[in-house]
Each structure stands twice: as structure tokens, then as C-alpha cells.
Coordinates of C-alpha atoms in Angstrom, one line a residue:
Chain A
M173 CA -5.8 221.7 177.0
S174 CA -5.2 223.8 180.3
N175 CA -8.2 222.1 181.9
G176 CA -6.8 218.6 181.4
N177 CA -3.6 219.7 182.7
I178 CA -4.9 220.9 186.0
R179 CA -6.8 217.8 186.4
S180 CA -4.0 215.5 185.6
T181 CA -1.7 217.1 187.9
A182 CA -4.3 217.3 190.7
S183 CA -4.9 213.6 190.3
A184 CA -1.3 212.9 190.3
K185 CA -0.7 214.3 193.4
A186 CA -3.6 212.6 195.0
E187 CA -2.6 209.3 194.2
A188 CA 1.0 208.3 194.1
V189 CA 0.1 204.7 193.2
G190 CA 0.1 203.0 189.9
Q191 CA 2.8 205.3 188.5
T192 CA 3.1 204.2 184.9
R193 CA -0.6 203.8 184.3
L194 CA -1.2 207.2 185.8
T195 CA 1.4 208.9 183.6
R196 CA -0.1 207.1 180.8
I197 CA -3.6 208.6 181.7
K198 CA -1.7 211.9 182.0
E199 CA -0.6 211.7 178.6
K200 CA -3.7 210.9 177.2
I201 CA -5.5 213.8 179.0
K202 CA -2.7 216.0 177.8
D203 CA -3.1 214.8 174.2
P204 CA -5.5 217.2 172.2
F205 CA -6.4 214.3 169.7
F206 CA -7.6 212.2 172.7
W207 CA -10.1 215.1 173.6
S208 CA -11.0 215.5 169.8
D209 CA -11.9 211.8 169.6
W210 CA -14.0 211.6 172.9
L211 CA -15.3 215.1 173.7
V212 CA -18.2 214.4 171.1
V213 CA -19.4 211.4 173.0
V214 CA -19.2 213.1 176.3
A215 CA -21.1 216.0 174.8
F216 CA -23.7 213.9 173.4
I217 CA -24.3 212.0 176.6
A218 CA -24.3 215.3 178.5
V219 CA -27.1 216.8 176.1
V220 CA -29.2 213.8 176.5
A221 CA -28.8 213.7 180.2
F222 CA -29.5 217.4 180.2
F223 CA -32.9 217.4 178.3
G224 CA -33.7 214.0 179.8
A225 CA -33.5 215.5 183.4
L226 CA -35.3 218.8 182.1
A227 CA -38.2 216.9 180.5
P228 CA -38.4 213.4 181.1
E229 CA -41.8 212.7 180.1
S230 CA -41.5 214.5 176.8
F231 CA -37.8 214.1 175.8
L232 CA -36.9 210.6 176.8
T233 CA -39.9 208.8 175.1
L234 CA -39.6 206.4 172.6
Y235 CA -41.6 208.5 170.2
N236 CA -39.2 211.3 170.6
L237 CA -36.1 209.4 170.5
N238 CA -37.3 208.0 167.2
N239 CA -38.0 211.5 165.9
I240 CA -34.3 212.2 166.7
L241 CA -33.1 209.4 164.7
V242 CA -35.3 210.2 161.8
A243 CA -34.1 213.8 161.9
A244 CA -30.3 212.7 162.1
S245 CA -30.4 210.3 159.5
I246 CA -29.9 212.6 156.4
P247 CA -27.5 214.9 158.1
A248 CA -25.6 211.8 159.1
I249 CA -25.0 210.8 155.4
I250 CA -24.0 214.2 154.1
A251 CA -21.7 214.5 157.1
V252 CA -20.0 211.2 155.9
G253 CA -19.3 212.9 152.4
Q254 CA -18.1 216.1 154.2
T255 CA -15.8 214.1 156.6
F256 CA -14.0 212.6 153.4
T257 CA -13.4 216.0 152.0
V258 CA -12.3 217.6 155.2
A259 CA -9.9 214.6 155.9
T260 CA -8.1 215.8 152.6
A261 CA -7.8 219.3 154.1
G262 CA -10.7 220.4 151.7
I263 CA -14.2 221.2 152.3
D264 CA -17.6 220.7 150.2
L265 CA -19.8 223.8 150.7
S266 CA -22.0 222.6 147.7
V267 CA -23.5 219.7 149.6
S268 CA -26.8 221.0 150.3
S269 CA -27.4 222.4 146.9
T270 CA -26.1 219.4 145.2
M271 CA -28.7 217.4 147.2
T272 CA -31.4 220.0 145.9
F273 CA -30.0 219.4 142.3
G274 CA -30.4 215.7 142.9
A275 CA -33.9 216.1 144.1
V276 CA -34.7 218.1 141.1
I277 CA -33.5 215.5 138.9
F278 CA -35.3 212.7 140.8
G279 CA -38.7 214.9 140.1
L280 CA -38.0 215.3 136.6
A281 CA -37.4 211.5 136.1
F282 CA -40.4 210.6 138.1
T283 CA -42.9 212.9 136.1
N284 CA -41.4 211.3 132.9
G285 CA -42.6 207.9 134.1
W286 CA -39.2 206.4 135.3
P287 CA -39.6 203.9 138.1
I288 CA -38.7 205.1 141.5
W289 CA -35.5 203.2 142.0
E290 CA -34.2 204.4 138.7
C291 CA -35.0 207.7 139.6
A292 CA -32.9 207.4 142.9
L293 CA -30.0 206.3 140.7
F294 CA -30.4 209.2 138.6
S295 CA -30.4 211.7 141.5
T296 CA -27.2 209.7 142.9
I297 CA -25.4 210.0 139.6
A298 CA -26.5 213.7 139.2
G299 CA -24.8 214.2 142.6
L300 CA -21.6 212.3 141.8
L301 CA -21.3 214.5 138.5
V302 CA -21.5 217.5 140.4
G303 CA -18.8 216.1 142.8
L304 CA -16.7 215.0 140.0
V305 CA -17.0 218.7 138.6
N306 CA -15.9 219.9 141.8
G307 CA -13.1 217.5 142.3
F308 CA -11.5 218.1 138.9
I309 CA -11.8 221.8 139.2
I310 CA -10.1 221.5 142.6
A311 CA -7.6 218.9 142.0
K312 CA -6.5 219.5 138.2
R313 CA -6.9 223.3 138.2
K314 CA -5.7 223.7 141.7
I315 CA -8.3 226.2 142.6
N316 CA -9.2 226.9 146.2
D317 CA -11.7 224.3 147.3
F318 CA -13.6 227.1 149.3
I319 CA -14.2 229.2 146.1
V320 CA -14.9 226.3 143.9
T321 CA -17.7 224.6 146.1
L322 CA -19.0 228.0 147.0
G323 CA -19.5 228.7 143.4
M324 CA -21.0 225.3 142.8
L325 CA -23.5 226.1 146.0
S326 CA -25.0 228.8 143.5
V327 CA -24.6 227.0 140.4
A328 CA -26.4 223.7 141.8
S329 CA -29.0 225.7 143.3
G330 CA -29.5 227.7 140.0
A331 CA -29.6 224.7 137.9
A332 CA -32.3 223.2 140.1
L333 CA -34.3 226.1 140.0
V334 CA -34.1 226.5 136.1
L335 CA -34.8 222.7 135.5
S336 CA -37.7 222.6 137.9
N337 CA -39.0 226.2 137.0
G338 CA -38.9 227.0 140.5
R339 CA -41.8 224.4 141.4
P340 CA -41.8 221.6 143.7
R341 CA -43.1 218.2 142.2
Q342 CA -45.4 216.2 144.3
I343 CA -43.9 212.5 144.3
I344 CA -46.6 210.0 145.4
S345 CA -44.9 206.4 145.9
A346 CA -45.8 203.7 148.3
P347 CA -42.4 202.2 148.6
L348 CA -41.0 205.8 149.1
A349 CA -43.6 206.5 152.1
T350 CA -42.6 203.0 153.5
L351 CA -39.2 204.0 153.5
A352 CA -39.8 207.1 155.3
I353 CA -42.1 205.9 158.0
G354 CA -40.9 202.1 158.5
E355 CA -39.1 201.1 161.5
V356 CA -37.6 198.0 163.1
A357 CA -37.5 197.8 166.8
N358 CA -38.4 201.7 167.0
V359 CA -35.3 202.3 164.9
P360 CA -36.4 204.2 161.5
Y361 CA -35.3 202.6 158.1
L362 CA -33.7 205.8 157.5
M363 CA -31.4 205.3 160.4
F364 CA -30.6 202.0 159.1
I365 CA -29.4 203.2 155.9
A366 CA -27.3 206.1 157.4
L367 CA -25.9 203.5 159.6
A368 CA -25.0 201.2 156.7
I369 CA -23.5 204.2 155.0
V370 CA -21.7 205.1 158.2
L371 CA -20.1 201.6 158.6
I372 CA -19.1 201.2 155.0
A373 CA -17.4 204.6 155.1
H374 CA -15.7 203.8 158.5
F375 CA -14.3 200.6 156.9
T376 CA -13.4 202.4 153.7
L377 CA -11.3 204.9 155.6
F378 CA -9.5 202.7 158.0
N379 CA -9.1 199.3 156.2
T380 CA -8.5 200.1 152.6
R381 CA -5.7 201.6 150.8
F382 CA -7.8 204.4 149.4
G383 CA -8.7 205.3 153.0
T384 CA -5.0 205.4 153.9
H385 CA -4.2 207.5 150.9
V386 CA -7.1 209.9 151.8
L387 CA -5.8 210.5 155.2
A388 CA -2.1 210.9 153.7
T389 CA -3.2 213.4 151.1
G390 CA -4.7 215.5 153.7
G391 CA -1.8 214.9 156.5
D392 CA 1.0 215.8 154.1
P393 CA 0.2 216.3 150.2
E394 CA 3.8 216.6 149.3
A395 CA 5.1 213.4 151.2
A396 CA 2.1 211.6 149.8
R397 CA 2.9 212.6 146.3
A398 CA 6.7 211.8 146.9
M399 CA 5.5 208.1 147.7
G400 CA 3.7 208.1 144.5
I401 CA 0.1 208.6 145.8
S402 CA -1.8 210.5 143.0
I403 CA -3.2 213.6 144.9
V404 CA -5.4 214.6 141.9
K405 CA -7.2 211.1 142.1
I406 CA -7.8 211.0 145.7
K407 CA -9.2 214.7 145.7
I408 CA -11.5 214.1 142.7
A409 CA -12.7 210.7 144.6
V410 CA -13.5 212.4 147.8
Y411 CA -15.6 215.2 146.1
A412 CA -17.3 212.4 144.0
I413 CA -18.1 210.6 147.1
S414 CA -19.3 213.8 149.0
G415 CA -21.5 214.6 145.7
A416 CA -22.8 211.1 145.2
L417 CA -24.1 210.8 149.0
A418 CA -25.6 214.2 148.5
G419 CA -27.6 212.9 145.4
F420 CA -28.6 209.7 147.1
A421 CA -29.6 211.6 150.3
A422 CA -31.9 213.6 148.0
M423 CA -34.2 210.4 147.7
L424 CA -34.5 209.9 151.3
T425 CA -35.3 213.9 151.6
I426 CA -38.1 213.3 149.0
S427 CA -39.4 210.2 150.9
R428 CA -39.7 212.3 154.0
I429 CA -41.5 215.5 152.3
G430 CA -43.3 213.7 149.6
A431 CA -42.0 216.2 147.0
A432 CA -38.9 217.2 145.0
E433 CA -38.3 220.6 146.3
P434 CA -36.3 223.0 144.2
A435 CA -35.1 225.2 147.3
A436 CA -32.0 224.4 149.1
N437 CA -31.8 223.4 152.6
T438 CA -28.9 225.3 153.8
A439 CA -29.1 223.8 157.4
I440 CA -27.9 220.5 155.9
L441 CA -24.4 222.4 155.1
L442 CA -24.2 223.8 158.5
N443 CA -24.9 220.7 160.0
S444 CA -22.3 218.7 158.0
V445 CA -19.5 221.2 158.8
A446 CA -20.6 221.3 162.4
A447 CA -20.7 217.6 162.7
V448 CA -17.3 217.3 161.3
V449 CA -15.7 219.9 163.5
L450 CA -17.6 218.6 166.7
G451 CA -16.6 215.0 165.6
G452 CA -13.0 215.6 165.9
V453 CA -11.9 215.7 162.1
S454 CA -9.0 218.1 161.6
L455 CA -9.9 221.0 159.4
F456 CA -6.3 221.0 158.2
G457 CA -6.7 217.3 157.0
G458 CA -4.9 214.0 157.7
R459 CA -7.0 213.2 160.9
G460 CA -10.5 212.1 161.5
T461 CA -13.1 209.4 162.1
I462 CA -16.6 208.7 160.5
L463 CA -17.9 207.6 163.9
G464 CA -17.0 211.1 165.5
P465 CA -19.3 213.2 163.0
F466 CA -21.9 210.5 163.1
V467 CA -22.3 211.0 167.1
A468 CA -22.0 214.9 166.5
T469 CA -24.8 214.6 163.9
L470 CA -27.0 212.8 166.8
L471 CA -25.6 215.4 169.5
L472 CA -26.7 218.4 167.0
Q473 CA -30.3 216.8 166.4
S474 CA -30.8 215.9 170.1
L475 CA -29.9 219.7 170.8
T476 CA -32.4 221.1 168.4
N477 CA -35.2 218.5 169.4
G478 CA -34.4 219.1 173.1
L479 CA -34.8 222.9 172.8
T480 CA -38.0 222.4 170.8
V481 CA -39.2 220.1 173.5
I482 CA -38.5 222.3 176.3
G483 CA -40.2 225.0 174.3
V484 CA -37.3 227.4 173.2
A485 CA -38.2 229.3 170.2
A486 CA -36.7 228.2 166.9
Y487 CA -34.7 231.4 166.5
Y488 CA -32.7 230.6 169.6
Q489 CA -31.9 227.2 168.4
Y490 CA -29.9 228.7 165.5
L491 CA -28.1 230.6 167.8
S492 CA -27.2 227.9 170.3
I493 CA -26.3 225.6 167.6
G494 CA -23.9 228.1 166.2
I495 CA -22.4 228.7 169.5
V496 CA -21.8 225.0 170.1
V497 CA -20.1 224.6 166.8
I498 CA -17.7 227.5 167.5
L499 CA -17.1 226.7 171.0
S500 CA -16.3 223.0 170.0
A501 CA -13.8 224.3 167.6
A502 CA -12.3 226.4 170.1
L503 CA -12.1 223.5 172.6
V504 CA -10.6 220.9 170.1
R505 CA -7.7 222.6 168.5
T506 CA -6.2 219.9 166.5
D507 CA -4.0 222.6 164.7
K508 CA -0.2 222.3 165.1
Chain B
M252 CA 29.6 187.6 145.0
I253 CA 29.8 191.3 144.3
Q254 CA 32.7 192.2 142.2
K255 CA 34.1 195.5 142.9
N256 CA 33.9 196.5 139.1
D257 CA 30.1 196.1 138.8
F258 CA 28.2 199.2 139.1
A259 CA 24.8 199.3 141.0
I260 CA 24.2 202.2 139.1
E261 CA 25.8 203.9 136.0
C262 CA 24.6 207.4 134.6
I263 CA 26.0 208.0 131.2
D264 CA 26.1 211.6 129.7
I265 CA 23.0 212.8 131.3
K266 CA 21.8 216.2 130.0
K267 CA 18.8 218.1 131.3
S268 CA 17.7 221.7 130.4
F269 CA 15.1 223.8 131.7
G270 CA 14.3 226.3 128.8
S271 CA 17.6 228.0 127.9
V272 CA 19.3 226.9 131.4
E273 CA 21.5 223.7 131.0
A274 CA 21.2 222.2 134.5
L275 CA 23.1 219.1 133.4
R276 CA 25.6 219.1 130.6
G277 CA 26.5 215.7 130.1
V278 CA 27.0 214.1 133.5
S279 CA 28.5 210.6 133.9
I280 CA 29.0 208.9 137.4
Q281 CA 28.9 205.5 138.7
A282 CA 28.1 204.1 142.0
R283 CA 29.1 200.5 143.5
P284 CA 27.2 198.2 145.7
G285 CA 28.4 198.1 149.2
E286 CA 29.6 201.5 149.0
V287 CA 28.7 205.4 149.7
T288 CA 29.1 207.4 146.8
A289 CA 29.0 211.1 147.6
I290 CA 27.9 213.9 145.0
I291 CA 29.1 217.2 146.2
G292 CA 29.1 220.8 144.8
D293 CA 27.8 224.2 145.2
N294 CA 24.3 225.5 145.0
G295 CA 23.2 225.3 141.4
A296 CA 26.0 222.7 140.5
G297 CA 23.2 220.3 139.2
K298 CA 23.2 217.8 142.3
S299 CA 19.6 217.9 142.7
T300 CA 18.8 218.0 139.2
L301 CA 20.8 214.9 138.8
I302 CA 19.2 212.8 141.7
K303 CA 15.8 214.0 140.5
C304 CA 16.6 212.6 137.4
I305 CA 18.0 209.3 138.8
S306 CA 14.7 209.1 141.0
G307 CA 12.5 209.7 138.2
V308 CA 11.1 213.1 139.3
Y309 CA 12.5 214.7 136.1
A310 CA 13.2 212.8 132.8
S311 CA 16.3 213.5 131.4
D312 CA 16.7 215.0 127.8
E313 CA 19.7 212.7 126.8
G314 CA 21.7 210.1 128.3
Q315 CA 21.2 206.6 129.9
I316 CA 21.1 205.1 133.1
K317 CA 22.0 201.5 133.8
I318 CA 21.2 199.5 136.8
D319 CA 23.2 196.6 137.2
G320 CA 24.7 196.8 133.8
E321 CA 21.4 197.1 132.1
I322 CA 19.9 200.2 130.4
V323 CA 16.6 201.1 132.2
H324 CA 13.9 203.5 131.4
F325 CA 11.6 205.5 133.6
S326 CA 9.6 208.7 133.8
T327 CA 8.0 208.5 137.4
P328 CA 9.2 208.0 140.7
E329 CA 7.2 204.7 140.8
E330 CA 8.9 203.5 137.9
S331 CA 12.3 204.1 139.2
R332 CA 11.4 202.4 142.3
T333 CA 10.6 199.2 140.5
F334 CA 14.2 199.3 139.5
G335 CA 15.1 199.5 143.1
I336 CA 16.0 203.1 143.3
E337 CA 14.8 204.7 146.5
T338 CA 15.1 208.3 147.7
V339 CA 15.2 209.6 151.2
Y340 CA 13.8 213.0 150.8
Q341 CA 15.2 216.1 152.6
T342 CA 11.8 216.8 153.8
L343 CA 11.5 213.2 154.9
G344 CA 8.2 212.4 153.3
L345 CA 6.7 210.8 156.3
I346 CA 2.9 211.7 157.1
E347 CA 3.0 212.9 160.6
D348 CA -0.6 211.7 161.6
L349 CA -0.1 208.2 160.3
S350 CA 1.7 205.6 162.3
I351 CA 5.2 204.3 161.8
W352 CA 3.9 201.3 160.1
Q353 CA 1.4 202.9 158.0
N354 CA 4.3 205.2 157.0
L355 CA 6.6 202.4 156.2
F356 CA 3.9 200.8 154.0
L357 CA 2.6 204.1 152.5
N358 CA 1.4 203.3 148.8
R359 CA 2.8 199.8 149.2
E360 CA 0.3 198.3 151.6
I361 CA -0.2 194.8 151.9
T362 CA -3.8 194.0 151.1
K363 CA -5.8 190.6 151.5
G364 CA -9.0 189.7 149.7
F365 CA -9.6 189.9 145.8
G366 CA -10.7 192.4 143.2
P367 CA -12.3 195.9 144.4
F368 CA -12.9 194.3 147.8
R369 CA -9.1 194.3 148.7
I370 CA -8.5 195.4 152.6
L371 CA -5.5 196.1 154.5
N372 CA -3.7 193.3 156.1
K373 CA -2.8 195.3 159.2
A374 CA -1.4 192.5 161.1
K375 CA 1.1 191.5 158.4
M376 CA 2.3 195.1 157.9
K377 CA 2.9 195.5 161.7
E378 CA 4.8 192.4 161.5
E379 CA 7.1 193.3 158.6
A380 CA 7.4 196.9 159.9
V381 CA 9.1 195.6 163.2
K382 CA 11.4 193.4 160.9
M383 CA 12.2 196.5 158.6
L384 CA 13.4 198.4 161.7
K385 CA 15.0 195.4 163.3
N386 CA 16.9 194.9 160.2
L387 CA 18.8 198.2 160.5
D388 CA 19.0 198.0 164.3
V389 CA 16.6 200.8 164.7
Y390 CA 15.2 200.9 168.1
I391 CA 11.6 202.8 168.1
P392 CA 9.3 202.0 171.2
S393 CA 6.0 201.3 169.2
I394 CA 5.4 200.8 165.4
K395 CA 2.0 202.1 166.3
S396 CA 2.7 205.5 167.5
R397 CA 2.2 208.5 165.2
T398 CA 5.4 209.9 163.6
R399 CA 4.4 213.2 164.9
G400 CA 5.8 212.3 168.3
L401 CA 9.4 211.1 167.1
S402 CA 12.6 213.0 167.4
G403 CA 14.2 214.3 164.0
G404 CA 16.5 211.4 164.3
Q405 CA 14.0 209.0 164.9
R406 CA 12.0 210.2 161.8
Q407 CA 15.0 210.2 159.7
A408 CA 15.7 206.5 160.7
V409 CA 12.1 205.5 159.8
A410 CA 12.4 207.3 156.5
I411 CA 15.8 205.5 155.8
C412 CA 14.4 202.0 156.8
R413 CA 11.5 202.6 154.3
A414 CA 13.9 203.4 151.5
A415 CA 16.2 200.5 152.4
G416 CA 13.4 197.9 153.1
W417 CA 12.1 197.3 149.5
G418 CA 14.7 195.1 147.9
S419 CA 16.3 198.2 146.9
R420 CA 19.6 198.4 145.3
V421 CA 20.3 202.1 145.1
V422 CA 19.4 204.6 148.0
I423 CA 19.5 208.3 147.4
M424 CA 19.9 210.5 150.6
D425 CA 19.5 214.2 150.2
E426 CA 21.3 216.0 153.0
P427 CA 20.3 213.2 155.4
T428 CA 21.7 215.0 158.6
A429 CA 21.0 218.6 157.6
A430 CA 18.3 219.1 160.3
L431 CA 19.8 216.9 163.2
G432 CA 21.9 217.5 166.1
V433 CA 25.2 215.8 166.8
R434 CA 24.2 212.8 168.3
E435 CA 21.3 212.1 166.1
T436 CA 23.9 212.5 163.1
A437 CA 26.1 210.0 164.6
K438 CA 23.2 207.5 164.7
V439 CA 22.2 208.2 161.1
E440 CA 25.6 207.8 159.9
D441 CA 25.8 204.4 161.7
L442 CA 22.7 203.5 159.9
I443 CA 24.3 204.5 156.8
Q444 CA 27.3 202.2 157.5
R445 CA 25.0 199.3 158.2
M446 CA 23.0 199.7 154.9
K447 CA 26.4 199.8 153.1
S448 CA 27.3 196.4 154.8
Q449 CA 24.2 195.2 153.5
G450 CA 25.5 195.7 149.9
L451 CA 23.1 198.8 149.0
A452 CA 24.6 201.5 146.8
I453 CA 24.2 204.7 148.6
L454 CA 24.1 208.0 146.8
L455 CA 24.8 210.7 149.3
I456 CA 24.2 214.4 148.8
S457 CA 25.9 216.4 151.6
H458 CA 27.2 219.9 152.0
N459 CA 29.2 218.6 155.1
F460 CA 32.9 217.7 154.0
D461 CA 33.6 216.1 157.2
Q462 CA 30.7 213.9 156.9
V463 CA 31.6 213.0 153.3
L464 CA 35.1 212.2 154.0
R465 CA 33.9 210.0 157.1
L466 CA 31.4 208.2 155.2
A467 CA 31.9 208.1 151.3
D468 CA 34.1 205.5 149.5
H469 CA 33.9 207.6 146.3
I470 CA 33.2 211.3 145.7
W471 CA 32.1 213.0 142.6
V472 CA 32.4 216.8 142.5
M473 CA 29.9 218.7 140.3
R474 CA 30.2 222.3 139.3
Q475 CA 28.1 224.2 136.8
G476 CA 26.2 221.0 135.4
N477 CA 29.3 219.0 134.8
V478 CA 31.2 216.6 136.8
M479 CA 34.8 218.0 137.6
A480 CA 36.2 215.3 139.3
G481 CA 35.7 211.7 140.7
M482 CA 38.3 210.2 143.1
R483 CA 38.3 207.6 145.9
A484 CA 37.5 209.5 149.2
K485 CA 40.8 208.1 151.0
D486 CA 42.9 210.0 148.1
T487 CA 41.6 213.3 148.7
T488 CA 41.3 216.1 151.4
G489 CA 38.8 218.8 152.3
D490 CA 41.0 221.4 150.8
E491 CA 41.0 219.8 147.6
L492 CA 37.2 219.3 147.4
V493 CA 36.8 223.1 148.3
A494 CA 39.1 223.8 145.4
L495 CA 37.3 221.7 143.1
I496 CA 33.8 223.1 144.1
T497 CA 34.8 226.6 143.9
G498 CA 36.6 226.0 140.5
A499 CA 40.0 227.1 141.9
S500 CA 41.3 223.7 140.8
A501 CA 40.4 222.5 137.4
G502 CA 39.8 218.9 138.4
R503 CA 40.9 215.4 137.5
K504 CA 38.6 212.4 136.6

């Protein structure tokens, strides 16, 4: 963090008072982890301020901010699952097609007359099973997570196409429609669901044995094993969480578009990995937060939304999001 | 009152083969509480295999292990821990991104609540962590800091406190000072002395003869999967140990 160095030495020269406090701040600024934790918050505020200044009458409206929250809900849930896999030094590239697979299962159950909440249960279980298969192969067979989940990306989308004959199914349901458009105090229901999942995940990661063991497994698998932690169980569990959340999110997607689509939404995958990196989760495992990727998801959606609002063509949006992700990864180097 | 004849741990005729390789060919050793018992030998002598059998990483093919005179059976490190056997690994086994107190309680977290809703009792663990370090006079500025920032000696001290702090009876230390400088080595040696005075049986694996002669009360010399000799440390010399390890001397028991 050369930038931080310059700034801290400059401020040290400027004021020689409050030595201990100053050195503590200096230490903080030098610590790359400090930046990985807070960069995303600073960046989020900067993005909102930027578009707010540029297009105050269209970006900073309740209607538009509400749009951002709706758009961020589903990616935020997927990012939670991704955070768990990355915290164990893994990755789940199959999230988007797992979600599609879950949606198709939902559609099948729905057309066979199952009630809506049972359908949601089935799609969550479908996602959970996909995650369990990922986890078993990665942990038990010790095959590279990247390869396994990349393969699963194709397997799950293929299965979705086969099961649906490649056709979307319309899902007409009053409760789902309410779920998609309902809001309390301008905050959409979908965001409440995402927030609930974020808070539960945060609590799980930092206040349970399981969470500690996830971080230990990612931080140093050999040491964790020596202390009797089952690496295999933890690995299977994180992929199961990621899969189940993708399966659950399938229901929310269906509620928004009113149909079970067999086409994979790959933007969700990019978004989840981007949010994890931006959110300061170490790709080497062992370090991360849930709130970081959540704020990062808000940031990415604000960026997309803001570019749309000021009239930048969609092609440039892909470009800019990709650049933001790579830049943030370069800025926040949490490797050793 | 501990009697000098009582062994904290006793290995009787331990055998272990890997395919056609006989790593241990009937090893019998004992270690007393309140003593440092050193196991020395050349590479491939079977020291590591022996301590892995004692810590439960390997299951021995034959033989018995007695703890406080009672025969015990275990096949995993967790089970061996329940008998009070702890190991300080050469690679330390600390998670760099976790705090000191989290490392001290890794996989032994204190929880509150019930059933599946058990949550970490952080306050209690931090409190206990301070006691664990204080108990062995280890001074570390903050138990909340990550172990990443600690020096090699501080890490070793944390790892040792973790091993000693669990009502353990036997602490196995594999080359505890191999990666440390002179001053830090001295500190760790002091720490070993304090553990000894608390009545723990310490099994020390070391290549450093000076250290072994300085710290150990009893020494076992291994060679090619056998115990060549066992003697009180005060009755031997570095030259004799070298002769036994290389096989120049036939050994005594």
C-alpha cells in the first residue's frame, strides 16, 4: 500500500502530537487488511456520490434506489454462498447454473400441481444436492475446486435444459408476485430476505464453531486437521451452503420474471466472484466477512444502475464492471 | 504425591510397518511426569513414527500404550487427546489469520446455548486464554491479535500453551526450537522447564544434543526402528550419544 505509506508519513510530519494514537493509525493504514475491509465501503459511497452528483434528479430518487435494492437482492444471496466457499480457499463457479437448475425443478414441480412453497423447497433441495455433489468430489476425491465446479456449471445447465426441453415455464402465482413487488418503507421484500440471509451468515461465520472452523480450514488446512477439524466435512458444508442458497434464490428469480427459465444467468456468477473480491475476502482463504461482499454487491448494482441512468450503453457496463473488479483485486492484495 | 516410579506414559513393544518397511520393530519407552524425556536418533530411526503412534496419527500394528499405568486404545489424534496426550507440531499448527485466543481454543471452543443453536462464548474464551498464557508466564501484548504478526518464539509459546493448557499429562514436542534464534530458543527452553515443574511429562524430539543434555532427564536413543539405549541424561555425554546414534556403540538399556 504505497499510497497509504505516503499519506501516513506525510501526516506524521504534519502533526507530532498524539504520538501513540498516530502510530496506531499509521499501523492501520499500512495494514493491507484494513484496506480490504474498508475499501468497499469507501468505494460504495464514492459511486453513489458520483452518480448522485451527475444525475441527482434520476439516480437519487426513491424509485431508483428501490430499483437498486431489488436488483441487488438475488446477487447478494449468491455472494453469501460464494463467500463461504472462498473463505475455505475454494470457489463455486457453478452458482449461476445451479440457480437455473433449481428454477427448472421449481417449474417442473409447479406444473405438476405442487403448492408454491413446496416448489421453493424442492428448488432449494435441488441446489443443496448440486452443492453436496460439488463438495463431495472436491473434498473426498481431492479434485481441484475450479475444475469440479466448472464442470458442474455445464452439468447443471445441461440438466436444466434436458429437464425443461429448453422451454421456459410460466409461473403465475399471487404470493410470488407479492414477494417480488412488495415493500416496507420503500425497502423491497426481496432485500429483507437478502438481509436476513446476510445477517444469519454473518452470525454463523463469526459466532459459531462451524464458522471458526471454516476460517481455520481456509487459513491453514494442515494445521486445522492437526487440531482435529474435519476438512472434508467443512468443505462439503460450504459447497452445500452455496448450492442451497442458489436453489433458494431460484425462487426469487422466478418471482421477479414470472417464469422458470432454463437459460443460465452468468452475470450472477461474475457478480458473486466480483463481490467477494471487492468485499475483501481473501482468495487464499481464511479471511473474509459477509458484510464486505454484501456492500460490494450494492456497489456493483449501483454502478450498473448509475451507468444506465446517465445513458451509458450496456456494452460499456460490462467493460466497466470487469475493470472495477480487476482494479479492486490489484488494490487489495491480501496474499502473503 | 507423584512417585518417581510411576510412568505418565509407557509404550510397550510398539511395532509399525509401512508395506515391507519396518519403521518400528518393537519399541518400548517410558516417560515420567515432571520430567523431560528426549528421544533422539538419526533421520529414519523411527522417532517421528513413534510419536505419531503416541499422538494417534498412526495406529500401531502391535504393542500397547499405557497412560498412568492403564492400557489405552486410540486411533485418531482427537482420541489420544482425550487421554491427555498433546502434540506441539514442528509446523506449529497455528492458523495465521485467527487471533491468539481463537487458536488456543481451536476445535475446543467454549459455547453457550443449547442444541443446534450453540454459539461461541467469546468472553469466556478470552478470559481463559489470558489465564493459559499467564500460567506459563508467557507475555504477549494482546490475545486478540492475529498470530500472523507474532515472532517465531511467540508462536511457539502460544502453541506450547495450547498443548499444556488442557489438563494434559503428556506433551510431545517435535523439534520445538529448530526454527528459532538463540534468544528465543532460551525462552522456549525456560517454558519447557516450567511445564516440567507443573508435573507434565514431556517427550522431546531434538537433533540438538546440547539442548537434549541441557533439558532432558532421561534419553532414549533410537536406531533403525529399535531403541538402542535408555539412560539418565546426567550419566551420559554427547560423544556417547553420537556413538549410539551412528551405531558405533552397540548400546545399553
